[in-house]
Amino acid sequence: DAGVTQSPTHLIKTRGQQVTLRCSPKSGHDTVSWYQQALGQGPQFIFQYYEEEERQRGNFPDRFSGHQFPNYSSELNVNALLLGDSALYLCASSLAAGVNEKLFFGSGTQLSVL
Amino acid sequence: GEDVEQSLFLSVREGDSSVINCTYTDSSSTYLYWYKQEPGAGLQLLTYIFSNMDMKQDQRLTVLLNKKDKHLSLRIADTQTGDSAIYFCAVVDLNRDDKIIFGKGTRLHILP
């Protein structure tokens, strides 16, 4: 049973560029959440997708957008990259119907903005 | 909004017990979690406790919840070198917005 997979594992971009990160959820999961983890910090919630729609959103600007596909995989897009966007981006999947929303995390994409 | 606080570092001798503490602000938090993050990896769910419980034990792990003081702790018995990692406390209120809020993590260092 494949867990949550993310690609790419590492990425280097320059300021002003755009980036797309990808995530495949754990088999059987239908909900995908994205988190940003800056160095030395806990993960910060960006948004959550369920049934191909953004269900929840954290305190992130509109430069951060996402998409969920019919197969439940998801993309995170960040436009007009800033130096401060450098972080580990974590994808987590869960089962929306579950009473206890246990998140299963991927290993993350390390984004460096130069 | 919810705020989750943890001490940043803990050093423990191999074989001793480790106790990692967490405090939170929102008394309506329904589920409280402990996640482990090893270098270069994502977060691994270790254990969780529902807010109507005081204690949960799972092999070497014991979670204690003091709802009055809004204090959560994770005890790791017989700490091993493989326990060296960052431990995150996280809380969620399923009656509100379902967002899981994480603390900044406690780095557990094992002394030989």
Tab-separated table of C-alpha atoms in Angstrom:
chain	number	residue	atom	x	y	z
A	1	ASP	CA	0.000	0.000	0.000
A	2	ALA	CA	1.680	3.190	-1.188
A	3	GLY	CA	1.536	5.993	1.289
A	4	VAL	CA	1.388	9.667	0.400
A	5	THR	CA	3.806	10.493	-2.403
A	6	GLN	CA	5.043	13.944	-3.316
A	7	SER	CA	7.067	15.237	-6.234
A	8	PRO	CA	9.555	16.636	-6.729
A	9	THR	CA	11.561	16.081	-3.538
A	10	HIS	CA	13.661	19.209	-4.027
A	11	LEU	CA	13.194	22.316	-6.129
A	12	ILE	CA	15.174	25.524	-6.639
A	13	LYS	CA	13.456	28.587	-8.069
A	14	THR	CA	14.188	32.292	-8.304
A	15	ARG	CA	12.080	35.180	-7.055
A	16	GLY	CA	9.075	35.955	-9.223
A	17	GLN	CA	8.855	32.491	-10.734
A	18	GLN	CA	5.945	30.114	-10.390
A	19	VAL	CA	6.052	26.566	-9.012
A	20	THR	CA	3.775	23.511	-9.042
A	21	LEU	CA	4.064	20.766	-6.446
A	22	ARG	CA	2.279	17.436	-6.754
A	23	CYS	CA	0.786	14.964	-4.297
A	24	SER	CA	-0.821	11.539	-4.534
A	25	PRO	CA	-2.826	10.580	-1.453
A	26	LYS	CA	-2.705	7.309	0.410
A	27	SER	CA	-4.837	4.628	-1.218
A	28	GLY	CA	-8.453	4.968	-0.084
A	29	HIS	CA	-8.123	8.583	1.032
A	30	ASP	CA	-10.195	11.319	-0.573
A	31	THR	CA	-9.022	14.478	1.185
A	32	VAL	CA	-5.727	16.294	0.667
A	33	SER	CA	-4.298	19.031	2.867
A	34	TRP	CA	-1.218	21.131	2.186
A	35	TYR	CA	1.098	22.505	4.858
A	36	GLN	CA	4.108	24.834	4.781
A	37	GLN	CA	6.871	24.062	7.250
A	38	ALA	CA	9.491	26.776	7.578
A	39	LEU	CA	12.838	25.886	9.154
A	40	GLY	CA	12.457	25.348	12.886
A	41	GLN	CA	8.683	25.737	12.803
A	42	GLY	CA	5.678	23.483	12.930
A	43	PRO	CA	3.596	22.901	9.800
A	44	GLN	CA	1.248	25.767	8.904
A	45	PHE	CA	-2.052	24.875	7.247
A	46	ILE	CA	-2.398	26.247	3.697
A	47	PHE	CA	-5.628	24.664	2.443
A	48	GLN	CA	-7.577	21.445	2.148
A	49	TYR	CA	-9.240	19.874	-0.897
A	50	TYR	CA	-12.184	17.509	-0.925
A	51	GLU	CA	-14.339	16.518	-3.891
A	52	GLU	CA	-12.150	18.677	-6.143
A	53	GLU	CA	-12.988	21.836	-4.211
A	54	GLU	CA	-11.113	23.937	-1.672
A	55	ARG	CA	-12.874	23.175	1.595
A	56	GLN	CA	-10.743	25.091	4.097
A	57	ARG	CA	-8.039	27.718	3.833
A	58	GLY	CA	-5.410	29.013	6.232
A	59	ASN	CA	-3.850	32.482	6.354
A	60	PHE	CA	-2.012	32.355	3.044
A	61	PRO	CA	-2.249	34.889	0.192
A	62	ASP	CA	-3.959	34.231	-3.112
A	63	ARG	CA	-0.547	33.515	-4.661
A	64	PHE	CA	-1.077	30.059	-3.184
A	65	SER	CA	-3.642	28.066	-5.116
A	66	GLY	CA	-4.432	24.444	-5.595
A	67	HIS	CA	-6.345	21.829	-7.442
A	68	GLN	CA	-7.670	18.346	-6.796
A	69	PHE	CA	-8.222	15.879	-9.609
A	70	PRO	CA	-10.913	13.170	-9.916
A	71	ASN	CA	-8.375	10.554	-8.789
A	72	TYR	CA	-7.921	12.609	-5.557
A	73	SER	CA	-4.363	13.657	-6.394
A	74	SER	CA	-3.596	17.310	-5.863
A	75	GLU	CA	-1.360	20.166	-6.954
A	76	LEU	CA	-0.155	23.203	-5.049
A	77	ASN	CA	0.719	26.247	-7.153
A	78	VAL	CA	2.628	29.248	-5.894
A	79	ASN	CA	2.911	32.341	-8.097
A	80	ALA	CA	5.321	35.297	-7.874
A	81	LEU	CA	7.662	33.445	-5.528
A	82	LEU	CA	9.219	35.344	-2.633
A	83	LEU	CA	12.351	34.470	-0.672
A	84	GLY	CA	10.078	33.812	2.305
A	85	ASP	CA	8.312	31.009	0.425
A	86	SER	CA	11.403	28.833	0.942
A	87	ALA	CA	10.185	25.938	3.079
A	88	LEU	CA	9.280	22.273	3.193
A	89	TYR	CA	5.837	21.787	1.661
A	90	LEU	CA	3.995	18.834	3.101
A	91	CYS	CA	0.984	17.099	1.682
A	92	ALA	CA	-1.261	15.089	3.973
A	93	SER	CA	-4.159	12.856	3.084
A	94	SER	CA	-7.092	11.707	5.155
A	95	LEU	CA	-10.506	10.129	4.862
A	96	ALA	CA	-13.188	12.787	5.063
A	97	ALA	CA	-15.770	10.337	6.313
A	98	GLY	CA	-13.608	9.330	9.258
A	99	VAL	CA	-14.660	10.538	12.691
A	100	ASN	CA	-11.042	10.962	13.672
A	101	GLU	CA	-9.255	12.939	10.993
A	102	LYS	CA	-5.892	11.182	11.090
A	103	LEU	CA	-3.481	12.798	8.696
A	104	PHE	CA	-0.908	10.761	6.802
A	105	PHE	CA	1.968	12.883	5.555
A	106	GLY	CA	4.269	12.616	2.590
A	107	SER	CA	7.992	13.315	2.886
A	108	GLY	CA	7.549	16.775	1.457
A	109	THR	CA	8.998	18.969	-1.263
A	110	GLN	CA	11.870	21.185	-0.185
A	111	LEU	CA	11.501	24.479	-2.049
A	112	SER	CA	14.378	26.937	-2.130
A	113	VAL	CA	13.748	30.404	-3.580
A	114	LEU	CA	16.909	32.321	-4.506
B	1	GLY	CA	-7.365	31.335	17.189
B	2	GLU	CA	-5.860	28.224	18.668
B	3	ASP	CA	-2.284	28.425	19.913
B	4	VAL	CA	-0.166	25.370	20.683
B	5	GLU	CA	3.047	25.743	22.693
B	6	GLN	CA	5.902	23.299	23.263
B	7	SER	CA	9.386	23.548	24.692
B	8	LEU	CA	11.932	23.443	21.885
B	9	PHE	CA	14.524	20.992	23.210
B	10	LEU	CA	14.759	17.972	25.501
B	11	SER	CA	17.815	15.854	26.279
B	12	VAL	CA	17.378	12.415	27.825
B	13	ARG	CA	19.765	9.559	28.584
B	14	GLU	CA	19.230	6.323	26.698
B	15	GLY	CA	17.031	4.000	28.755
B	16	ASP	CA	15.403	6.808	30.742
B	17	SER	CA	11.856	8.067	30.200
B	18	SER	CA	11.229	11.148	28.062
B	19	VAL	CA	8.348	13.485	28.833
B	20	ILE	CA	7.390	16.016	26.172
B	21	ASN	CA	4.885	18.679	27.186
B	22	CYS	CA	2.383	20.761	25.231
B	23	THR	CA	-0.142	23.437	26.166
B	24	TYR	CA	-3.017	24.688	24.049
B	25	THR	CA	-5.462	27.554	24.347
B	26	ASP	CA	-8.783	26.383	22.903
B	27	SER	CA	-10.726	24.377	25.463
B	28	SER	CA	-13.039	22.959	22.791
B	29	SER	CA	-10.247	21.012	21.083
B	30	THR	CA	-11.627	17.573	20.362
B	31	TYR	CA	-8.691	15.504	19.169
B	32	LEU	CA	-5.095	15.949	20.261
B	33	TYR	CA	-2.238	14.301	18.406
B	34	TRP	CA	1.448	13.558	18.690
B	35	TYR	CA	3.477	13.402	15.495
B	36	LYS	CA	7.132	12.424	15.035
B	37	GLN	CA	9.392	13.888	12.357
B	38	GLU	CA	12.769	12.351	11.591
B	39	PRO	CA	15.374	14.260	9.546
B	40	GLY	CA	14.366	14.650	5.900
B	41	ALA	CA	11.019	12.975	6.413
B	42	GLY	CA	7.388	13.923	6.721
B	43	LEU	CA	5.382	13.654	9.905
B	44	GLN	CA	4.393	10.278	11.294
B	45	LEU	CA	1.309	9.986	13.487
B	46	LEU	CA	2.398	8.387	16.779
B	47	THR	CA	-0.746	8.465	18.847
B	48	TYR	CA	-3.795	10.569	19.591
B	49	ILE	CA	-6.292	11.117	22.361
B	50	PHE	CA	-9.897	12.227	22.335
B	51	SER	CA	-10.831	15.072	24.651
B	52	ASN	CA	-13.090	12.890	26.826
B	53	MET	CA	-10.096	10.733	27.827
B	54	ASP	CA	-7.470	11.425	30.479
B	55	MET	CA	-4.877	8.886	29.474
B	56	LYS	CA	-3.972	6.576	26.638
B	57	GLN	CA	-1.190	3.992	26.611
B	58	ASP	CA	0.262	2.374	23.517
B	59	GLN	CA	3.310	0.177	24.135
B	60	ARG	CA	6.140	2.556	25.200
B	61	LEU	CA	3.990	5.644	24.677
B	62	THR	CA	1.702	7.184	27.294
B	63	VAL	CA	-0.390	10.280	26.597
B	64	LEU	CA	-1.795	12.283	29.494
B	65	LEU	CA	-4.429	14.991	29.060
B	66	ASN	CA	-5.267	17.582	31.707
B	67	LYS	CA	-8.267	19.404	30.270
B	68	LYS	CA	-8.506	21.862	33.150
B	69	ASP	CA	-4.958	23.112	32.562
B	70	LYS	CA	-5.112	22.501	28.780
B	71	HIS	CA	-1.939	20.451	29.076
B	72	LEU	CA	-0.975	17.421	27.016
B	73	SER	CA	2.093	15.271	27.565
B	74	LEU	CA	3.789	12.387	25.789
B	75	ARG	CA	5.880	9.970	27.820
B	76	ILE	CA	8.267	7.644	26.020
B	77	ALA	CA	9.448	4.805	28.250
B	78	ASP	CA	12.930	3.274	27.863
B	79	THR	CA	14.038	5.922	25.368
B	80	GLN	CA	16.155	4.555	22.532
B	81	THR	CA	18.475	6.236	20.006
B	82	GLY	CA	15.807	5.667	17.350
B	83	ASP	CA	13.504	7.972	19.296
B	84	SER	CA	15.721	10.925	18.401
B	85	ALA	CA	13.453	13.199	16.343
B	86	ILE	CA	11.222	16.268	16.527
B	87	TYR	CA	7.889	15.667	18.222
B	88	PHE	CA	4.894	17.818	17.312
B	89	CYS	CA	1.778	18.311	19.361
B	90	ALA	CA	-1.325	19.087	17.275
B	91	VAL	CA	-4.950	19.824	18.108
B	92	VAL	CA	-8.191	20.050	16.165
B	93	ASP	CA	-11.731	21.109	16.956
B	94	LEU	CA	-14.022	18.967	14.839
B	95	ASN	CA	-16.988	21.073	15.921
B	96	ARG	CA	-15.543	24.150	14.272
B	97	ASP	CA	-13.264	24.359	11.296
B	98	ASP	CA	-11.449	20.999	11.324
B	99	LYS	CA	-8.075	22.653	10.855
B	100	ILE	CA	-5.292	20.824	12.632
B	101	ILE	CA	-2.990	23.283	14.427
B	102	PHE	CA	0.585	22.228	15.171
B	103	GLY	CA	3.054	23.376	17.789
B	104	LYS	CA	6.612	24.286	16.805
B	105	GLY	CA	7.945	20.904	17.844
B	106	THR	CA	10.244	19.572	20.566
B	107	ARG	CA	13.623	18.235	19.453
B	108	LEU	CA	14.443	15.123	21.501
B	109	HIS	CA	18.153	14.434	21.856
B	110	ILE	CA	19.309	11.103	23.255
B	111	LEU	CA	22.457	11.075	25.378
B	112	PRO	CA	24.567	7.876	25.414
